[in-house]
Coordinates of C-alpha atoms in Angstrom, one line a residue:
M1 CA 28.0 -21.5 69.3
T2 CA 30.4 -20.8 66.0
D3 CA 32.6 -18.0 65.5
F4 CA 32.0 -16.2 62.3
A5 CA 34.6 -14.1 62.3
A6 CA 37.0 -16.9 63.1
T7 CA 35.5 -18.6 59.9
K8 CA 35.7 -15.5 58.6
A9 CA 39.3 -15.0 58.8
L10 CA 40.3 -17.8 57.1
F11 CA 39.6 -17.1 53.4
Q12 CA 41.3 -14.6 51.1
M13 CA 39.7 -11.3 50.1
P14 CA 40.1 -8.6 48.3
D15 CA 40.7 -4.5 50.0
G16 CA 37.8 -3.4 49.4
V17 CA 35.9 -5.5 48.4
I18 CA 32.5 -6.7 49.7
Y19 CA 31.4 -10.0 48.2
L20 CA 27.7 -11.0 47.9
D21 CA 28.8 -14.0 45.1
G22 CA 29.4 -17.3 47.2
N23 CA 26.5 -18.1 45.4
S24 CA 28.2 -18.6 42.3
L25 CA 32.2 -18.7 43.0
G26 CA 33.1 -19.2 46.4
P27 CA 36.3 -17.0 48.2
L28 CA 39.7 -19.1 48.0
P29 CA 40.2 -20.5 51.4
K30 CA 43.5 -18.9 53.2
A31 CA 44.7 -22.8 53.8
A32 CA 44.3 -23.9 49.8
P33 CA 47.1 -22.7 48.5
A34 CA 49.4 -24.5 50.9
R35 CA 47.4 -27.8 50.6
M36 CA 47.5 -27.9 46.8
D37 CA 51.4 -26.8 46.7
A38 CA 52.4 -29.9 49.0
A39 CA 49.4 -31.7 46.9
M40 CA 51.4 -31.2 44.2
R41 CA 55.5 -30.4 45.4
D42 CA 55.4 -33.3 48.1
E43 CA 52.6 -36.5 46.5
W44 CA 52.5 -35.9 42.9
G45 CA 55.9 -34.6 43.4
E46 CA 57.8 -36.7 45.3
L47 CA 55.4 -39.9 45.1
L48 CA 54.4 -39.6 41.4
I49 CA 52.3 -42.7 40.8
T50 CA 52.9 -44.6 44.2
G51 CA 50.4 -41.2 45.2
W52 CA 47.5 -43.2 44.4
N53 CA 48.6 -45.4 47.0
K54 CA 50.8 -44.0 49.9
A55 CA 48.7 -40.2 49.5
G56 CA 45.4 -41.6 49.1
W57 CA 44.3 -40.3 46.0
M58 CA 42.1 -43.1 45.1
A59 CA 40.0 -42.8 48.3
Q60 CA 39.8 -39.1 48.2
P61 CA 36.1 -39.3 46.6
A62 CA 34.3 -41.0 49.2
K63 CA 36.1 -39.8 51.5
L64 CA 35.7 -35.9 50.9
G65 CA 32.2 -37.7 50.0
D66 CA 31.7 -38.5 53.9
R67 CA 32.4 -35.0 54.7
I68 CA 30.1 -32.8 52.3
A69 CA 27.2 -35.9 53.3
R70 CA 27.0 -34.2 57.2
L71 CA 26.5 -31.2 55.3
I72 CA 23.3 -32.0 53.4
G73 CA 21.9 -34.9 56.3
A74 CA 23.1 -37.8 54.3
E75 CA 23.8 -41.4 55.3
T76 CA 27.0 -42.3 55.5
G77 CA 29.2 -43.9 52.6
H78 CA 26.3 -42.5 49.7
V79 CA 27.6 -39.5 49.1
V80 CA 31.1 -39.9 46.4
L81 CA 32.8 -36.7 44.3
G82 CA 34.0 -36.4 40.9
D83 CA 32.7 -34.9 37.8
T84 CA 30.6 -31.8 36.8
L85 CA 27.0 -31.6 38.1
S86 CA 26.1 -32.1 34.5
I87 CA 27.4 -35.5 34.4
K88 CA 26.1 -36.0 37.6
V89 CA 23.0 -35.0 36.6
Y90 CA 22.9 -37.5 33.8
Q91 CA 23.7 -40.3 36.3
A92 CA 20.6 -40.3 38.1
L93 CA 18.4 -39.0 36.0
A94 CA 19.4 -42.3 33.9
S95 CA 19.3 -44.5 36.9
A96 CA 16.1 -42.8 38.4
L97 CA 14.7 -44.2 35.1
E98 CA 15.5 -47.4 34.8
M99 CA 13.9 -47.8 38.3
V100 CA 10.8 -46.6 36.6
P101 CA 10.0 -48.3 32.4
D102 CA 6.9 -48.5 32.3
R103 CA 6.4 -44.5 32.8
R104 CA 7.7 -42.4 30.3
V105 CA 7.1 -38.2 31.9
I106 CA 9.7 -36.5 33.6
L107 CA 8.5 -33.4 35.5
S108 CA 10.5 -30.4 36.7
D109 CA 9.9 -26.8 36.6
S110 CA 11.1 -23.7 34.9
G111 CA 13.4 -21.8 37.9
N112 CA 15.6 -25.4 37.6
F113 CA 19.0 -24.1 35.8
P114 CA 19.2 -24.4 32.4
S115 CA 21.7 -27.1 32.2
D116 CA 19.2 -30.0 34.3
L117 CA 16.8 -29.3 31.3
Y118 CA 19.7 -29.8 28.9
M119 CA 20.8 -33.2 30.2
A120 CA 17.1 -34.3 30.1
E121 CA 16.4 -33.1 26.5
G122 CA 19.7 -34.9 25.6
L123 CA 19.4 -38.6 27.9
I124 CA 15.2 -38.3 26.3
K125 CA 17.3 -38.4 22.8
T126 CA 19.5 -40.3 23.7
L127 CA 17.1 -42.9 25.3
G128 CA 14.0 -42.0 22.0
K129 CA 11.8 -44.2 23.8
G130 CA 8.8 -41.9 24.0
H131 CA 10.2 -39.6 26.9
E132 CA 8.7 -36.1 27.9
L133 CA 9.6 -33.5 29.7
R134 CA 7.3 -31.3 31.1
V135 CA 8.1 -28.3 32.6
V136 CA 5.7 -26.6 34.9
A137 CA 5.7 -23.0 37.3
P138 CA 7.3 -23.7 40.2
E139 CA 4.3 -22.8 42.6
E140 CA 2.9 -26.0 40.4
V141 CA 4.9 -28.3 40.5
E142 CA 2.9 -30.7 43.5
V143 CA -0.7 -30.3 41.7
N144 CA 1.7 -32.1 38.9
I145 CA 2.9 -35.3 40.6
T146 CA 0.1 -37.7 38.9
D147 CA 1.1 -41.5 38.3
E148 CA 1.9 -40.5 34.7
V149 CA 5.9 -39.3 36.3
A150 CA 8.1 -41.4 36.2
V151 CA 11.3 -38.8 38.1
L152 CA 10.5 -35.9 40.0
M153 CA 14.1 -33.4 39.0
I154 CA 14.1 -30.1 41.2
T155 CA 16.2 -28.2 42.0
E156 CA 15.5 -27.3 45.4
V157 CA 17.2 -23.7 45.1
D158 CA 15.5 -21.5 42.2
Y159 CA 19.0 -20.3 41.5
R160 CA 17.7 -16.7 40.1
T161 CA 15.1 -15.6 42.4
G162 CA 16.2 -18.4 45.2
R163 CA 12.8 -20.0 45.6
L164 CA 13.2 -22.7 48.5
H165 CA 11.0 -25.6 47.7
D166 CA 9.4 -27.5 50.2
M167 CA 12.3 -31.4 49.8
A168 CA 10.4 -33.1 52.2
R169 CA 6.5 -32.9 50.8
L170 CA 7.5 -33.1 47.1
T171 CA 9.3 -36.0 48.2
R172 CA 6.3 -37.6 49.7
K173 CA 3.9 -36.7 47.1
A174 CA 5.6 -38.3 44.8
H175 CA 6.1 -41.8 46.4
E176 CA 2.9 -41.8 46.5
V177 CA 2.5 -41.8 43.2
G178 CA 5.6 -44.2 42.4
A179 CA 7.3 -42.3 41.1
I180 CA 11.5 -41.5 41.8
T181 CA 13.0 -38.4 43.1
V182 CA 16.2 -36.4 41.8
W183 CA 17.2 -33.0 43.8
D184 CA 19.7 -30.2 42.4
L185 CA 21.4 -29.1 45.6
A186 CA 23.6 -26.8 43.6
H187 CA 21.8 -23.9 45.3
T188 CA 21.5 -25.7 48.7
A189 CA 25.1 -27.5 49.4
G190 CA 26.5 -24.9 52.6
A191 CA 23.2 -22.9 51.9
T192 CA 20.2 -24.2 53.7
A193 CA 19.8 -26.7 56.3
V194 CA 18.5 -29.5 53.7
D195 CA 18.2 -33.4 54.8
V196 CA 17.8 -35.1 52.0
S197 CA 17.4 -38.9 54.4
G198 CA 15.0 -37.4 56.3
A199 CA 13.0 -36.0 53.1
G200 CA 13.6 -39.2 51.7
A201 CA 15.5 -38.1 49.0
D202 CA 16.2 -41.1 45.9
F203 CA 19.1 -39.4 44.7
A204 CA 20.7 -36.0 45.1
V205 CA 23.3 -34.2 43.1
G206 CA 25.0 -31.0 43.6
C207 CA 28.5 -28.6 42.9
T208 CA 31.4 -27.8 45.3
Y209 CA 32.5 -24.1 44.0
K210 CA 29.5 -21.8 45.2
Y211 CA 28.9 -22.2 49.3
L212 CA 31.0 -24.9 49.6
N213 CA 34.3 -22.7 48.7
G214 CA 36.0 -25.8 46.7
G215 CA 37.1 -23.1 43.6
P216 CA 36.4 -23.2 40.2
G217 CA 35.7 -26.3 38.4
A218 CA 35.7 -27.9 41.6
P219 CA 34.0 -31.6 41.7
A220 CA 30.3 -32.1 42.0
F221 CA 28.7 -34.6 43.9
I222 CA 26.2 -37.1 44.0
Y223 CA 24.4 -39.3 46.6
V224 CA 22.2 -42.1 46.1
A225 CA 19.3 -43.0 48.8
P226 CA 20.9 -47.2 50.7
R227 CA 17.7 -48.5 49.2
H228 CA 19.1 -48.0 45.8
A229 CA 22.8 -48.0 46.2
D230 CA 23.2 -51.5 45.2
A231 CA 20.4 -51.6 42.2
A232 CA 21.0 -48.1 40.6
R233 CA 22.6 -48.6 37.0
P234 CA 25.6 -45.8 36.3
A235 CA 24.7 -45.1 33.0
L236 CA 28.3 -43.6 32.4
S237 CA 29.9 -47.2 33.4
G238 CA 33.4 -45.3 33.8
W239 CA 35.9 -48.0 34.4
L240 CA 36.6 -46.4 38.2
G241 CA 32.7 -47.5 39.0
H242 CA 33.5 -51.1 38.6
E243 CA 33.7 -53.8 40.6
A244 CA 37.0 -54.0 40.2
P245 CA 38.8 -51.3 38.5
F246 CA 42.8 -52.9 38.3
A247 CA 41.1 -56.3 37.3
F248 CA 41.1 -54.6 33.7
E249 CA 38.3 -56.8 32.9
A250 CA 36.8 -56.5 29.0
S251 CA 33.1 -56.2 30.4
Y252 CA 31.7 -54.3 33.0
R253 CA 30.3 -55.4 36.7
A254 CA 28.8 -52.7 38.8
G255 CA 31.4 -51.9 42.4
P256 CA 29.0 -52.0 45.1
G257 CA 26.5 -49.2 46.5
I258 CA 27.7 -45.4 46.1
E259 CA 31.1 -46.9 43.9
R260 CA 29.7 -47.5 40.8
M261 CA 28.7 -44.0 40.3
R262 CA 32.0 -43.2 40.1
V263 CA 33.2 -42.5 36.3
G264 CA 37.0 -41.5 35.6
T265 CA 40.2 -40.8 37.6
P266 CA 39.0 -37.9 40.2
P267 CA 40.2 -34.7 40.0
V268 CA 43.1 -34.7 42.8
L269 CA 44.3 -31.6 42.7
A270 CA 40.7 -30.0 43.1
M271 CA 40.0 -31.9 45.7
A272 CA 43.0 -30.7 47.8
A273 CA 41.7 -27.6 47.4
L274 CA 37.9 -28.8 48.6
E275 CA 39.7 -29.9 51.2
S276 CA 40.8 -27.1 53.1
A277 CA 37.2 -24.9 52.1
L278 CA 36.2 -28.4 54.3
D279 CA 38.1 -28.1 57.2
I280 CA 36.0 -24.5 57.6
W281 CA 32.8 -26.0 57.2
D282 CA 34.3 -28.3 60.1
M283 CA 33.9 -25.8 62.6
T284 CA 30.1 -25.1 62.1
T285 CA 27.1 -27.1 61.5
M286 CA 24.2 -26.3 58.5
D287 CA 21.5 -25.1 61.3
A288 CA 24.0 -22.2 62.9
V289 CA 24.7 -21.2 58.6
R290 CA 20.9 -21.0 58.3
A291 CA 20.1 -18.6 61.1
R292 CA 22.7 -16.7 60.3
S293 CA 22.2 -16.6 57.0
T294 CA 17.6 -15.6 57.8
Q295 CA 19.7 -12.7 59.6
L296 CA 22.0 -11.0 57.1
T297 CA 18.9 -11.7 54.5
E298 CA 16.2 -10.2 56.1
L299 CA 18.8 -7.3 57.0
F300 CA 19.9 -7.1 53.9
I301 CA 16.0 -7.1 52.0
D302 CA 15.0 -4.1 54.4
R303 CA 17.8 -1.7 53.8
V304 CA 17.5 -2.4 50.2
E305 CA 13.3 -1.9 49.7
A306 CA 13.7 1.2 52.5
A307 CA 16.8 3.1 50.1
C308 CA 15.8 2.1 46.4
P309 CA 12.1 1.2 45.4
M310 CA 12.9 1.5 42.0
L311 CA 14.4 -2.6 42.3
E312 CA 11.5 -5.2 42.7
L313 CA 12.5 -7.9 45.0
A314 CA 12.3 -11.4 43.3
S315 CA 12.7 -13.2 46.2
P316 CA 10.7 -14.1 48.7
R317 CA 9.7 -12.3 51.4
D318 CA 9.3 -15.1 53.8
P319 CA 13.0 -16.3 54.5
A320 CA 11.8 -19.7 55.2
M321 CA 10.4 -19.7 51.7
R322 CA 14.6 -19.0 50.6
G323 CA 17.6 -19.8 50.1
S324 CA 20.8 -17.6 51.2
Q325 CA 20.1 -15.5 48.3
V326 CA 17.8 -12.3 47.4
S327 CA 17.3 -10.9 44.1
F328 CA 16.1 -8.1 42.9
R329 CA 14.3 -6.9 39.8
F330 CA 15.3 -4.1 37.4
A331 CA 15.1 -3.4 34.2
D332 CA 18.8 -2.0 33.6
G333 CA 20.2 -4.9 36.4
Y334 CA 23.2 -5.9 34.4
A335 CA 23.8 -2.3 34.5
A336 CA 23.7 -1.5 37.8
I337 CA 25.5 -5.2 39.1
Q338 CA 28.8 -4.0 36.9
A339 CA 28.8 -0.1 38.6
L340 CA 28.3 -2.3 42.1
I341 CA 30.9 -4.3 41.2
A342 CA 33.0 -0.9 40.3
R343 CA 32.6 0.0 43.8
G344 CA 33.5 -3.3 45.7
V345 CA 30.4 -4.9 46.3
I346 CA 30.5 -7.9 44.0
G347 CA 26.7 -9.6 43.4
D348 CA 25.9 -11.2 39.7
F349 CA 22.8 -10.6 37.2
R350 CA 20.3 -13.9 35.2
A351 CA 18.5 -13.0 32.9
P352 CA 16.8 -11.3 31.5
D353 CA 16.7 -8.6 34.6
I354 CA 17.8 -10.1 38.5
M355 CA 20.2 -8.9 40.2
R356 CA 21.9 -11.5 42.3
F357 CA 22.5 -11.3 45.8
G358 CA 24.2 -14.7 47.7
F359 CA 24.4 -14.4 51.7
T360 CA 27.3 -16.9 53.1
P361 CA 28.1 -16.2 56.9
L362 CA 31.5 -18.0 56.7
Y363 CA 32.6 -14.7 55.4
L364 CA 29.6 -11.7 55.2
D365 CA 28.9 -10.1 59.0
H366 CA 26.0 -7.7 59.3
A367 CA 28.2 -5.1 59.6
D368 CA 29.5 -6.1 55.3
V369 CA 25.6 -6.3 54.8
E370 CA 24.7 -2.3 55.8
A371 CA 27.6 -1.4 53.8
A372 CA 26.2 -2.7 50.4
A373 CA 23.1 -1.9 51.1
A374 CA 24.6 1.5 51.2
I375 CA 26.3 1.2 48.2
I376 CA 23.7 0.0 46.1
A377 CA 21.4 2.9 47.6
E378 CA 24.3 5.4 46.0
V379 CA 24.1 3.6 42.8
M380 CA 20.7 3.1 42.4
Q381 CA 19.7 6.7 43.7
K382 CA 22.1 8.7 42.0
R383 CA 21.7 6.2 38.6
L384 CA 25.5 5.7 38.3
W385 CA 24.9 2.3 36.9
D386 CA 23.1 4.6 33.7
A387 CA 26.3 4.6 31.7
P388 CA 27.6 3.1 28.4
E389 CA 31.1 1.7 29.8
Y390 CA 28.6 -0.8 32.1
K391 CA 26.7 -1.5 29.6
T392 CA 28.4 -3.4 27.2
R393 CA 27.4 -7.5 28.2
A394 CA 31.1 -9.9 29.0
R395 CA 30.7 -13.5 28.3
V396 CA 29.9 -14.3 31.8
T397 CA 26.9 -12.3 33.1

């Protein structure tokens, strides 16, 4: 049994705040400042460049990758960290397309995160081979997996509604028609009990600053299935993906396995912060987190719907069909979220009308949910959101 009271005590949270936005940026692990201070003072400060060997900086991307592998059901030695999620999407998609050279369709859905679609559009223009990005409704993905499709590129959990795709079923259908799969786990890793190996996923990518609590700008990760690890050609052939990076050869030779998906110099200080977060994840399992998450989201929906009939549930009602977030539709959703933030309940807004709330059991409990629902009820019933100061949109929503 996971002691969630113990994990909650390991995060820093401002007084008077109920944080329901860990699906966008996780809070600070209390141990992270000391870990980063040690990385700066004792490692960078004292070891200088020798830290790459003596402090193990060069091995960090693979070591942390193995720790994340446990949370996404991946095999050891097949996840590596570095760069941003958009870069990892580009890498995975480019490699996947090369594996199916006689096809031109990339299939995705309208619930995918826009950056993934943008990266696909850019890659298509760069390749100049007539590829097509075909975007369908989330409910229509399966019927559109045909023998035209080269790559199925899907974000498992819809960033707006929390709708959860069936990775195993869609991957199986893709493989039946000879397509390759690329799964974005940005709202999955640390939120649901995913099993990329069991589902047969070909590639998976994700970020570490949301549910994994690695901090703003924390590095992304990429997974390559063992059957592809030594065959996938890295489109971004950076020097640390070279078979012998310190031989400084004039031409590129891809490194072995997942190492070839490394690109540039790893973000050592950011990875130090992530280490502190993963220490907390070592105290639990994804099955325990998922069970607790379901309890919290069910309670939240029950309380909010009972008190706020003006809010329309945008997330699937069946907990098995949604991730670890709950979204409601409301025409003045932006103003409502700002009014909630002013009263200590932090969620976020996604255009055009989504009020979005994330649930991370590592630091949220039933009392937090009850208190948040009561504040939401007050803001909505009394129309406290209907004030000019809540309606001017900031750059980040």
